[in-house]
mmCIF file of C-alpha atoms and ligand atoms in Angstrom:
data_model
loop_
_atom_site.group_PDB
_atom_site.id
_atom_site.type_symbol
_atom_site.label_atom_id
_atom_site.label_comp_id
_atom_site.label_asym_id
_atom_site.label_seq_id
_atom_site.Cartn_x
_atom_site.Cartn_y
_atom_site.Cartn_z
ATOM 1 C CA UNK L 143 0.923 0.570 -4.311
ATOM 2 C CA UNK L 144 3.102 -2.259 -3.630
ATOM 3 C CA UNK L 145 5.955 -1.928 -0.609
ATOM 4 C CA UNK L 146 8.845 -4.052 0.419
ATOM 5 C CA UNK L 147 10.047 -3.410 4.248
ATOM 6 C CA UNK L 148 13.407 -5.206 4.912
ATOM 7 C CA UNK L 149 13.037 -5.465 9.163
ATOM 8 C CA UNK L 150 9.759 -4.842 9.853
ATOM 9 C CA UNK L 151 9.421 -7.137 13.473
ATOM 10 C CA UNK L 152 9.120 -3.600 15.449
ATOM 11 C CA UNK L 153 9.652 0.093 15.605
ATOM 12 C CA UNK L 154 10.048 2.277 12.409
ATOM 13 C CA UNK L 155 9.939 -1.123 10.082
ATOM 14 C CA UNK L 156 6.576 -1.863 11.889
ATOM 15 C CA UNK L 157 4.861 1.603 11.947
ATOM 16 C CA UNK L 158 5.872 1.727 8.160
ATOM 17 C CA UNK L 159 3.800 -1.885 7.277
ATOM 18 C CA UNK L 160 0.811 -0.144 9.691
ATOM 19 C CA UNK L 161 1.007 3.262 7.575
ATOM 20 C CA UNK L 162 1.137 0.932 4.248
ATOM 21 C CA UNK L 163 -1.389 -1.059 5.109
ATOM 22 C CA UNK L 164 -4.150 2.124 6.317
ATOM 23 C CA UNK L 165 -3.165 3.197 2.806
ATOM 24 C CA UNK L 166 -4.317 -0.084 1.050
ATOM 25 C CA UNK L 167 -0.969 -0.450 -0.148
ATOM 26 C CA UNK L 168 0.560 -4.489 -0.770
ATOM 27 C CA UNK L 169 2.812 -5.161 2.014
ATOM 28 C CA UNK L 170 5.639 -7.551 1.739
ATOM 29 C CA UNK L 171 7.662 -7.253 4.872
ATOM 30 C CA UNK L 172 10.239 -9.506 6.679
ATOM 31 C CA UNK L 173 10.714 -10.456 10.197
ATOM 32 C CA UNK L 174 13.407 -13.150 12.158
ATOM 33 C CA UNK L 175 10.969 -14.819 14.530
ATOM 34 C CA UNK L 176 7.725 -15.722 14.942
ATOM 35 C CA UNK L 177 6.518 -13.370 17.317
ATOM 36 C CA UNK L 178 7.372 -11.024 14.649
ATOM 37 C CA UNK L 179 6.000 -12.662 11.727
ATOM 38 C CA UNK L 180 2.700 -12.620 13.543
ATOM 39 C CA UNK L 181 2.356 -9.209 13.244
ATOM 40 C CA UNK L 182 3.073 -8.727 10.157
ATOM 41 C CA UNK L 183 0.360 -10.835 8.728
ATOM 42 C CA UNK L 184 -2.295 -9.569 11.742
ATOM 43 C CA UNK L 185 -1.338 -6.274 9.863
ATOM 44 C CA UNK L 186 -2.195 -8.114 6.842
ATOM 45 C CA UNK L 187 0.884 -7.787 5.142
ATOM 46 C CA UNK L 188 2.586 -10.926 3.444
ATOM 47 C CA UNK L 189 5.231 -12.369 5.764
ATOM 48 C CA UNK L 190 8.653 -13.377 5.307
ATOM 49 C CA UNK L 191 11.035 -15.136 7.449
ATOM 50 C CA UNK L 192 14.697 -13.257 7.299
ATOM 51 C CA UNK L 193 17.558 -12.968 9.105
ATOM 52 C CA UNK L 194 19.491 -10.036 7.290
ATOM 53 C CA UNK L 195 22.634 -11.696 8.615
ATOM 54 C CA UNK L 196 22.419 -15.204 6.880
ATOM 55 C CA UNK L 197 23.698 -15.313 3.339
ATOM 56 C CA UNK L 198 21.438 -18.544 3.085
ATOM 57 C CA UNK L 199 18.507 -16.822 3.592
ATOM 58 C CA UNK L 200 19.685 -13.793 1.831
ATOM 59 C CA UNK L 201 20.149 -15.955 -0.950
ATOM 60 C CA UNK L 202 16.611 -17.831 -0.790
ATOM 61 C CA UNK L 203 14.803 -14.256 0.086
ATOM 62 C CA UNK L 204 16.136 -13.222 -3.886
ATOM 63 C CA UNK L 205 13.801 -15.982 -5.365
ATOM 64 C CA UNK L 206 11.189 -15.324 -2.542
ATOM 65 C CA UNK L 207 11.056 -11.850 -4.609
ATOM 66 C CA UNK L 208 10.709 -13.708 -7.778
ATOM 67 C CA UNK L 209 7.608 -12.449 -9.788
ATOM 68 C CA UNK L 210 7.273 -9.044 -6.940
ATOM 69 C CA UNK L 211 7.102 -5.139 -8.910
ATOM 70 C CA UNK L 212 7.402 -3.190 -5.830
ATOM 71 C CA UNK L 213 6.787 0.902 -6.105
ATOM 72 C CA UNK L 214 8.886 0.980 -3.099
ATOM 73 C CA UNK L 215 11.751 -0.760 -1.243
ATOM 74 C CA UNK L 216 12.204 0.081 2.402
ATOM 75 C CA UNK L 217 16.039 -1.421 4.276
ATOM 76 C CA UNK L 218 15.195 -0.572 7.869
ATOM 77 C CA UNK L 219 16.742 -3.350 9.925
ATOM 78 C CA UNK L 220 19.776 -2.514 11.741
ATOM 79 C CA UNK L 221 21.423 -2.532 15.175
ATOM 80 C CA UNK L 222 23.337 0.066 17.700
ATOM 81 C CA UNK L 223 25.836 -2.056 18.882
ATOM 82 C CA UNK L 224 27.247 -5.416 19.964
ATOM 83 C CA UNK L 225 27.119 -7.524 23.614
ATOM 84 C CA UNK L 226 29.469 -4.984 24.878
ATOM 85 C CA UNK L 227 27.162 -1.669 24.554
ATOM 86 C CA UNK L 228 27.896 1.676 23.335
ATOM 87 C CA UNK L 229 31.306 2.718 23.173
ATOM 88 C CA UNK L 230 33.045 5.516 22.619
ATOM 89 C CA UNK L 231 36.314 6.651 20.963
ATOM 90 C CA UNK L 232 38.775 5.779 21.636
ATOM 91 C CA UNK L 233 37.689 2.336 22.943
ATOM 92 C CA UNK L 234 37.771 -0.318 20.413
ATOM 93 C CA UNK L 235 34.746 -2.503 19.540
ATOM 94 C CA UNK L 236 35.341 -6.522 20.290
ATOM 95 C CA UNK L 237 36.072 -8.101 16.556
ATOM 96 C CA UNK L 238 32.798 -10.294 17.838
ATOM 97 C CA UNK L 239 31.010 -6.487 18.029
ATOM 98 C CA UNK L 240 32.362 -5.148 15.138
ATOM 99 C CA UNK L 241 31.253 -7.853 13.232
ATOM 100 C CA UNK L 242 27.818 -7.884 14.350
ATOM 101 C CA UNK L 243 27.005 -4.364 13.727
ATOM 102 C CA UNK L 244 28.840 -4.036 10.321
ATOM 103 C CA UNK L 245 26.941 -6.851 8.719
ATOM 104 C CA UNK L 246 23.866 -5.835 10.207
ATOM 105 C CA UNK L 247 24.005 -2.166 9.223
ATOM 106 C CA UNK L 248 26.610 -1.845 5.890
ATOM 107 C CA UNK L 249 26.910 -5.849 4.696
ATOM 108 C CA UNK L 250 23.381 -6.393 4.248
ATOM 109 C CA UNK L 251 21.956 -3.406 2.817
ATOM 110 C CA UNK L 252 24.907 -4.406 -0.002
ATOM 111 C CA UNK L 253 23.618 -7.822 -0.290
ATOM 112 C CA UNK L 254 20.129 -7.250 -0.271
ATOM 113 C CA UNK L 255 19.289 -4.006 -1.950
ATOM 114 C CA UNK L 256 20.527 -5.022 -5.701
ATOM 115 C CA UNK L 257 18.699 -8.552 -4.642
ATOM 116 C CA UNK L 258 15.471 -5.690 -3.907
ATOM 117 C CA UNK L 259 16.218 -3.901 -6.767
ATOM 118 C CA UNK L 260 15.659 -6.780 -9.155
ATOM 119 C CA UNK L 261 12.026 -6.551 -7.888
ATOM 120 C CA UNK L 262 11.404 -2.753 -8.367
ATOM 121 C CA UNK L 263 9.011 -1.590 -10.790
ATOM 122 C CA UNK L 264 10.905 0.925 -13.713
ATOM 123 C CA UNK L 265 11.332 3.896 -11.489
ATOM 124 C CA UNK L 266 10.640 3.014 -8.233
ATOM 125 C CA UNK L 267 12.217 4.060 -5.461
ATOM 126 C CA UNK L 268 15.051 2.187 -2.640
ATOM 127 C CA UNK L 269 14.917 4.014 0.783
ATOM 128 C CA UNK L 270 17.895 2.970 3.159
ATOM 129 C CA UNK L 271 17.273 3.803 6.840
ATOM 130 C CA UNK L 272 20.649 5.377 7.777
ATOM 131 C CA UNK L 273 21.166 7.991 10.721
ATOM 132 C CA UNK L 274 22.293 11.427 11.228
ATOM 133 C CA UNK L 275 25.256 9.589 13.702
ATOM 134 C CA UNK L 276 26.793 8.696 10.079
ATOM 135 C CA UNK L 277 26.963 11.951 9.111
ATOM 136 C CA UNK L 278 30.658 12.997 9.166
ATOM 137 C CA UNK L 279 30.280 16.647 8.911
ATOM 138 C CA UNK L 280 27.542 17.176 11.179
ATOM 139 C CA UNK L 281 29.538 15.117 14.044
ATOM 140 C CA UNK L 282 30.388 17.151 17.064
ATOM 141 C CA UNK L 283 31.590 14.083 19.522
ATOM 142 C CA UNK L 284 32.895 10.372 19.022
ATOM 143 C CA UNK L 285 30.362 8.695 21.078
ATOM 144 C CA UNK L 286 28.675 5.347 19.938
ATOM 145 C CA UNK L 287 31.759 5.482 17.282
ATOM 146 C CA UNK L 288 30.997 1.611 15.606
ATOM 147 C CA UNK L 289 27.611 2.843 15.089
ATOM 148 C CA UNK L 290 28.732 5.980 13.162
ATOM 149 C CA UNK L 291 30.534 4.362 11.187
ATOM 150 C CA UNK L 292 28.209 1.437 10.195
ATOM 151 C CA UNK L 293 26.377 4.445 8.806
ATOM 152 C CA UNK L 294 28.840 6.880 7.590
ATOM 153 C CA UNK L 295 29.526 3.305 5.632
ATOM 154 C CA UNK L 296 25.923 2.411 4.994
ATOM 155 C CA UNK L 297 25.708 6.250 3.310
ATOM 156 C CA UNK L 298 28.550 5.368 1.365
ATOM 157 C CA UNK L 299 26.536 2.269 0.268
ATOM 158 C CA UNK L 300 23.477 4.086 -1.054
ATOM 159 C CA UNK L 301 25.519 6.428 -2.467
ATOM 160 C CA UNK L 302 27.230 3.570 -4.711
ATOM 161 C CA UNK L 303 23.573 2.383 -5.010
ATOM 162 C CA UNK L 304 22.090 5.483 -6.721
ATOM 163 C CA UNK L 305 25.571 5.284 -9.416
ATOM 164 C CA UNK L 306 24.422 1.693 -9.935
ATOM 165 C CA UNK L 307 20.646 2.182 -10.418
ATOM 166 C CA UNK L 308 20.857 5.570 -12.196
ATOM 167 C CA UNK L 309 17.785 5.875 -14.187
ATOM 168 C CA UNK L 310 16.614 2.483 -12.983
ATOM 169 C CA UNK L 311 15.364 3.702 -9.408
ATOM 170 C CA UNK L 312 15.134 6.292 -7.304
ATOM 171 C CA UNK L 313 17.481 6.099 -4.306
ATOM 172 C CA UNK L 314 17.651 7.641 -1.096
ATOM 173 C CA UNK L 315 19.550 8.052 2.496
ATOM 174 C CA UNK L 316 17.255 9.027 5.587
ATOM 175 C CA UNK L 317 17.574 9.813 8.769
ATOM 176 C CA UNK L 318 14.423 9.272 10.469
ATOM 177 C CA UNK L 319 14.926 11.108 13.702
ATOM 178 C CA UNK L 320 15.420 10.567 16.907
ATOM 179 C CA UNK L 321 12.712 7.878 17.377
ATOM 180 C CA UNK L 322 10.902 6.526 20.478
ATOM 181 C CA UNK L 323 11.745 3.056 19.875
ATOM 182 C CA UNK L 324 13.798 0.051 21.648
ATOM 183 C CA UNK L 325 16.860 1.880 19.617
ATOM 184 C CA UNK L 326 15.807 5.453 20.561
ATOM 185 C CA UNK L 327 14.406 4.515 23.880
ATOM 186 C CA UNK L 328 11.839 6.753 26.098
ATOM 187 C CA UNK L 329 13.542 10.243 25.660
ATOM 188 C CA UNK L 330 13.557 10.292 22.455
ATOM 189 C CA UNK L 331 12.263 13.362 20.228
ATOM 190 C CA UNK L 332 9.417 12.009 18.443
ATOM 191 C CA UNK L 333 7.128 8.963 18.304
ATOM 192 C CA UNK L 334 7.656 6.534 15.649
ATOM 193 C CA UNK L 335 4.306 7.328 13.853
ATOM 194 C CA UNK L 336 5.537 10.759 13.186
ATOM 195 C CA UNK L 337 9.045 9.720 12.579
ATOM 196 C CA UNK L 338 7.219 7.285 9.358
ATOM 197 C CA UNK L 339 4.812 9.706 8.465
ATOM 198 C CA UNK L 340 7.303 12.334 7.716
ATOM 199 C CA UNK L 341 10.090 9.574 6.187
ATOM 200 C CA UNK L 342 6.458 8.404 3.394
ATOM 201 C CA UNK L 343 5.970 11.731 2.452
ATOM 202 C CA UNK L 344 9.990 12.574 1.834
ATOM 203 C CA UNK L 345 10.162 9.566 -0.259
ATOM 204 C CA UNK L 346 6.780 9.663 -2.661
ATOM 205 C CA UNK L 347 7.520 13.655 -2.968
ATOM 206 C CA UNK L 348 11.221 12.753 -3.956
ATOM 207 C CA UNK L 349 12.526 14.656 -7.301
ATOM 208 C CA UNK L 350 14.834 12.972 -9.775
ATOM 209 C CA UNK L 351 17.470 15.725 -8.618
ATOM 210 C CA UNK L 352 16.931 14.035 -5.284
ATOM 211 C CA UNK L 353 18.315 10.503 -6.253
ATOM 212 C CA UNK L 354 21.327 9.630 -4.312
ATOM 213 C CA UNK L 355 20.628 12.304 -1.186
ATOM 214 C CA UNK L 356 20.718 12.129 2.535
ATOM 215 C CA UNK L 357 17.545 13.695 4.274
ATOM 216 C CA UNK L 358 15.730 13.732 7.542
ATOM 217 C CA UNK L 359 12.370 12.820 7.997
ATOM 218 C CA UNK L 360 10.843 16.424 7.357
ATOM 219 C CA UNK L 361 12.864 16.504 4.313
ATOM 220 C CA UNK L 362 15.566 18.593 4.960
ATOM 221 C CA UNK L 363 18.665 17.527 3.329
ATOM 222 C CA UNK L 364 21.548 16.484 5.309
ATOM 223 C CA UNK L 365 25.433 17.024 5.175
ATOM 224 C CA UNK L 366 27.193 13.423 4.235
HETATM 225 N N1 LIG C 494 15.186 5.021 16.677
HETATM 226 C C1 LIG C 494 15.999 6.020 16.326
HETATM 227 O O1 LIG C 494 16.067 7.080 17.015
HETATM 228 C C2 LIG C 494 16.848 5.922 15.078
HETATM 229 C C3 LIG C 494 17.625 7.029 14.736
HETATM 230 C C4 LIG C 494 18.406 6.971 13.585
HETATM 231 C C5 LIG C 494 18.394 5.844 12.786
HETATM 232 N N2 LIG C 494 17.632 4.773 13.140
HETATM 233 C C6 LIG C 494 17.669 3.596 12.256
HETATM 234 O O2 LIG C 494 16.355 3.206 11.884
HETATM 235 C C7 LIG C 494 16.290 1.778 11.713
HETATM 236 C C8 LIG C 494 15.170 1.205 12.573
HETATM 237 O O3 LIG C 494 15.407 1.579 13.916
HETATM 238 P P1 LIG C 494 14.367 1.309 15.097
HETATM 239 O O4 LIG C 494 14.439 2.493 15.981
HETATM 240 O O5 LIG C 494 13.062 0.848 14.565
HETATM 241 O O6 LIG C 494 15.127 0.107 15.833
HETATM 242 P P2 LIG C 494 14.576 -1.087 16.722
HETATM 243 O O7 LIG C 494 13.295 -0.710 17.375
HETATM 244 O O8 LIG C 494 15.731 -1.522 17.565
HETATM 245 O O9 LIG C 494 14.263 -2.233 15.618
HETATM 246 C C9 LIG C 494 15.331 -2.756 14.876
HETATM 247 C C10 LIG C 494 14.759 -3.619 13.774
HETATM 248 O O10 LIG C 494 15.845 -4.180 13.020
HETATM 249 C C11 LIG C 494 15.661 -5.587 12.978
HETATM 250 N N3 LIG C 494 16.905 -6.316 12.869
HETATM 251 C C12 LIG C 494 18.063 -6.135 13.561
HETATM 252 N N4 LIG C 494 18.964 -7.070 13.211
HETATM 253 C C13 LIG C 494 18.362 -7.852 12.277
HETATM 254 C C14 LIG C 494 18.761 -8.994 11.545
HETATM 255 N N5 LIG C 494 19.989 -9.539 11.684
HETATM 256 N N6 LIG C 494 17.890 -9.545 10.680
HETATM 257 C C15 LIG C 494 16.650 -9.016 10.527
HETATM 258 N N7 LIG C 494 16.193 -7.957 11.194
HETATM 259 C C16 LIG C 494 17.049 -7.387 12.065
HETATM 260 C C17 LIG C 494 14.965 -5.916 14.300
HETATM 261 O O11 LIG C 494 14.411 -7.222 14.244
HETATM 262 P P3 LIG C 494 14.313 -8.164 15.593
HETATM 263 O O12 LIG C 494 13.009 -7.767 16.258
HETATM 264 O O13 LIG C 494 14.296 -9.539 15.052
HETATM 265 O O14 LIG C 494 15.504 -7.864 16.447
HETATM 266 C C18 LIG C 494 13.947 -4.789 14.328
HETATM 267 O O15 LIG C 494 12.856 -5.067 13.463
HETATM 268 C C19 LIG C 494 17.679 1.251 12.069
HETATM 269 O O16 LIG C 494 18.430 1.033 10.908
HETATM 270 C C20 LIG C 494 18.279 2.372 12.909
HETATM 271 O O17 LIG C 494 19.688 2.371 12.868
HETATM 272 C C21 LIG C 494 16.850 4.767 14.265
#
């Protein structure tokens, strides 16, 4: 099998290239820095420098993919929030903070997905790491409100995704827990090799009536 991870430097991105690679699956995954391209290849997997943030590399990571047939495509990279932390409603996000999190999180998985998707073999499958914080109507407080909706928005993204690749691939929304991770931090629910084993086995068991869904990482379905 042959796997593209979009953010793969740490956390879930990471654990997903480690679970590839026991598999003896092809690895292409990307990283920002060095540190983090390191451990990509010492996991074997073939490295590439990108910065999901810089339409020049965007650009130059489409003919990186040039001549790839990936079974799977994995967006993972993403961020909670800006210089100014968490906030909640009704406290506005800086524009600097705003920015930062929207094109990290909503512009681009639109850039680089259809750049991905040029590189999928017939059938295979796009997995965008969203959260259950996007969801609208599971949301029972308006805390960490620019992160909700970067993902509410990121859900509406795969959404458009699965009208645009209908037939073409497989497309999916996940939520992959709450994750013991620099994101999730130490009280978190789960470890991140549970969170990845459950989020593999949603996506390789996913039906055709599945294409354009929202599910968790033991594959319930989720409420947009
Ligand atoms: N952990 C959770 O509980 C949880 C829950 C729900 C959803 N999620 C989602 O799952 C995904 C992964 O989360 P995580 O817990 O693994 O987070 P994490 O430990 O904070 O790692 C975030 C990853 O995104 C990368 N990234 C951020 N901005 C980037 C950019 N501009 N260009 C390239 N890479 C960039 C980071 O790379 P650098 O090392 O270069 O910063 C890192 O690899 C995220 O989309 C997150 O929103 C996580």
């Amino acid at each position: 099998m042959n796997v593209l991870v979009i953010g793969a430097s740490r956390g879930i991105g990471l654990e997903l290239v480690r679970q590839h690679r026991a598999a003896h699956c092809r690895v292409v995954a990307t990283a920002r820095d060095e540190a983090g391209l390191a451990r990509l290849a010492a996991l074997g997997a073939v490295p590439l420098r990108l910065d999901v943030t810089d339409l020049a590399a965007c650009a130059g990571f489409g003919w990186a993919l040039d001549g790839e047939a990936f079974d799977t495509v994995w967006f993972v990279a993403g961020v909670l929030n800006g210089t100014q932390g968490e906030q909640d409603a009704p406290d506005a996000p800086t524009q600097g903070d705003f920015d930062a999190v929207m094109h990290t999180n909503v512009l681009a998985p639109m850039r680089l997905l259809p750049l991905a998707a040029q590189a999928l073999k017939p059938g295979g499958r796009m997995a965008l790491l969203s959260s259950k914080m996007g969801s609208i109507g599971q949301r029972s407080n308006g805390g960490s409100w620019l992160y909700r909706a970067s993902k509410a928005a990121a859900n509406s993204v795969l959404k458009d995704l699965s009208f645009a690749f209908a037939g073409k691939a497989l497309c999916l929304s996940l939520h992959p827990g709450w994750v013991r991770t620099d994101m999730g931090g130490a009280d978190a629910d789960i470890d991140v090799a549970t969170s990845v084993a459950g989020l593999c086995k949603v996506v390789a068991h996913a039906r055709p009536e599945d294409h354009g869904g929202f599910f968790n990482y033991d594959g319930q379905p989720l409420a947009w």
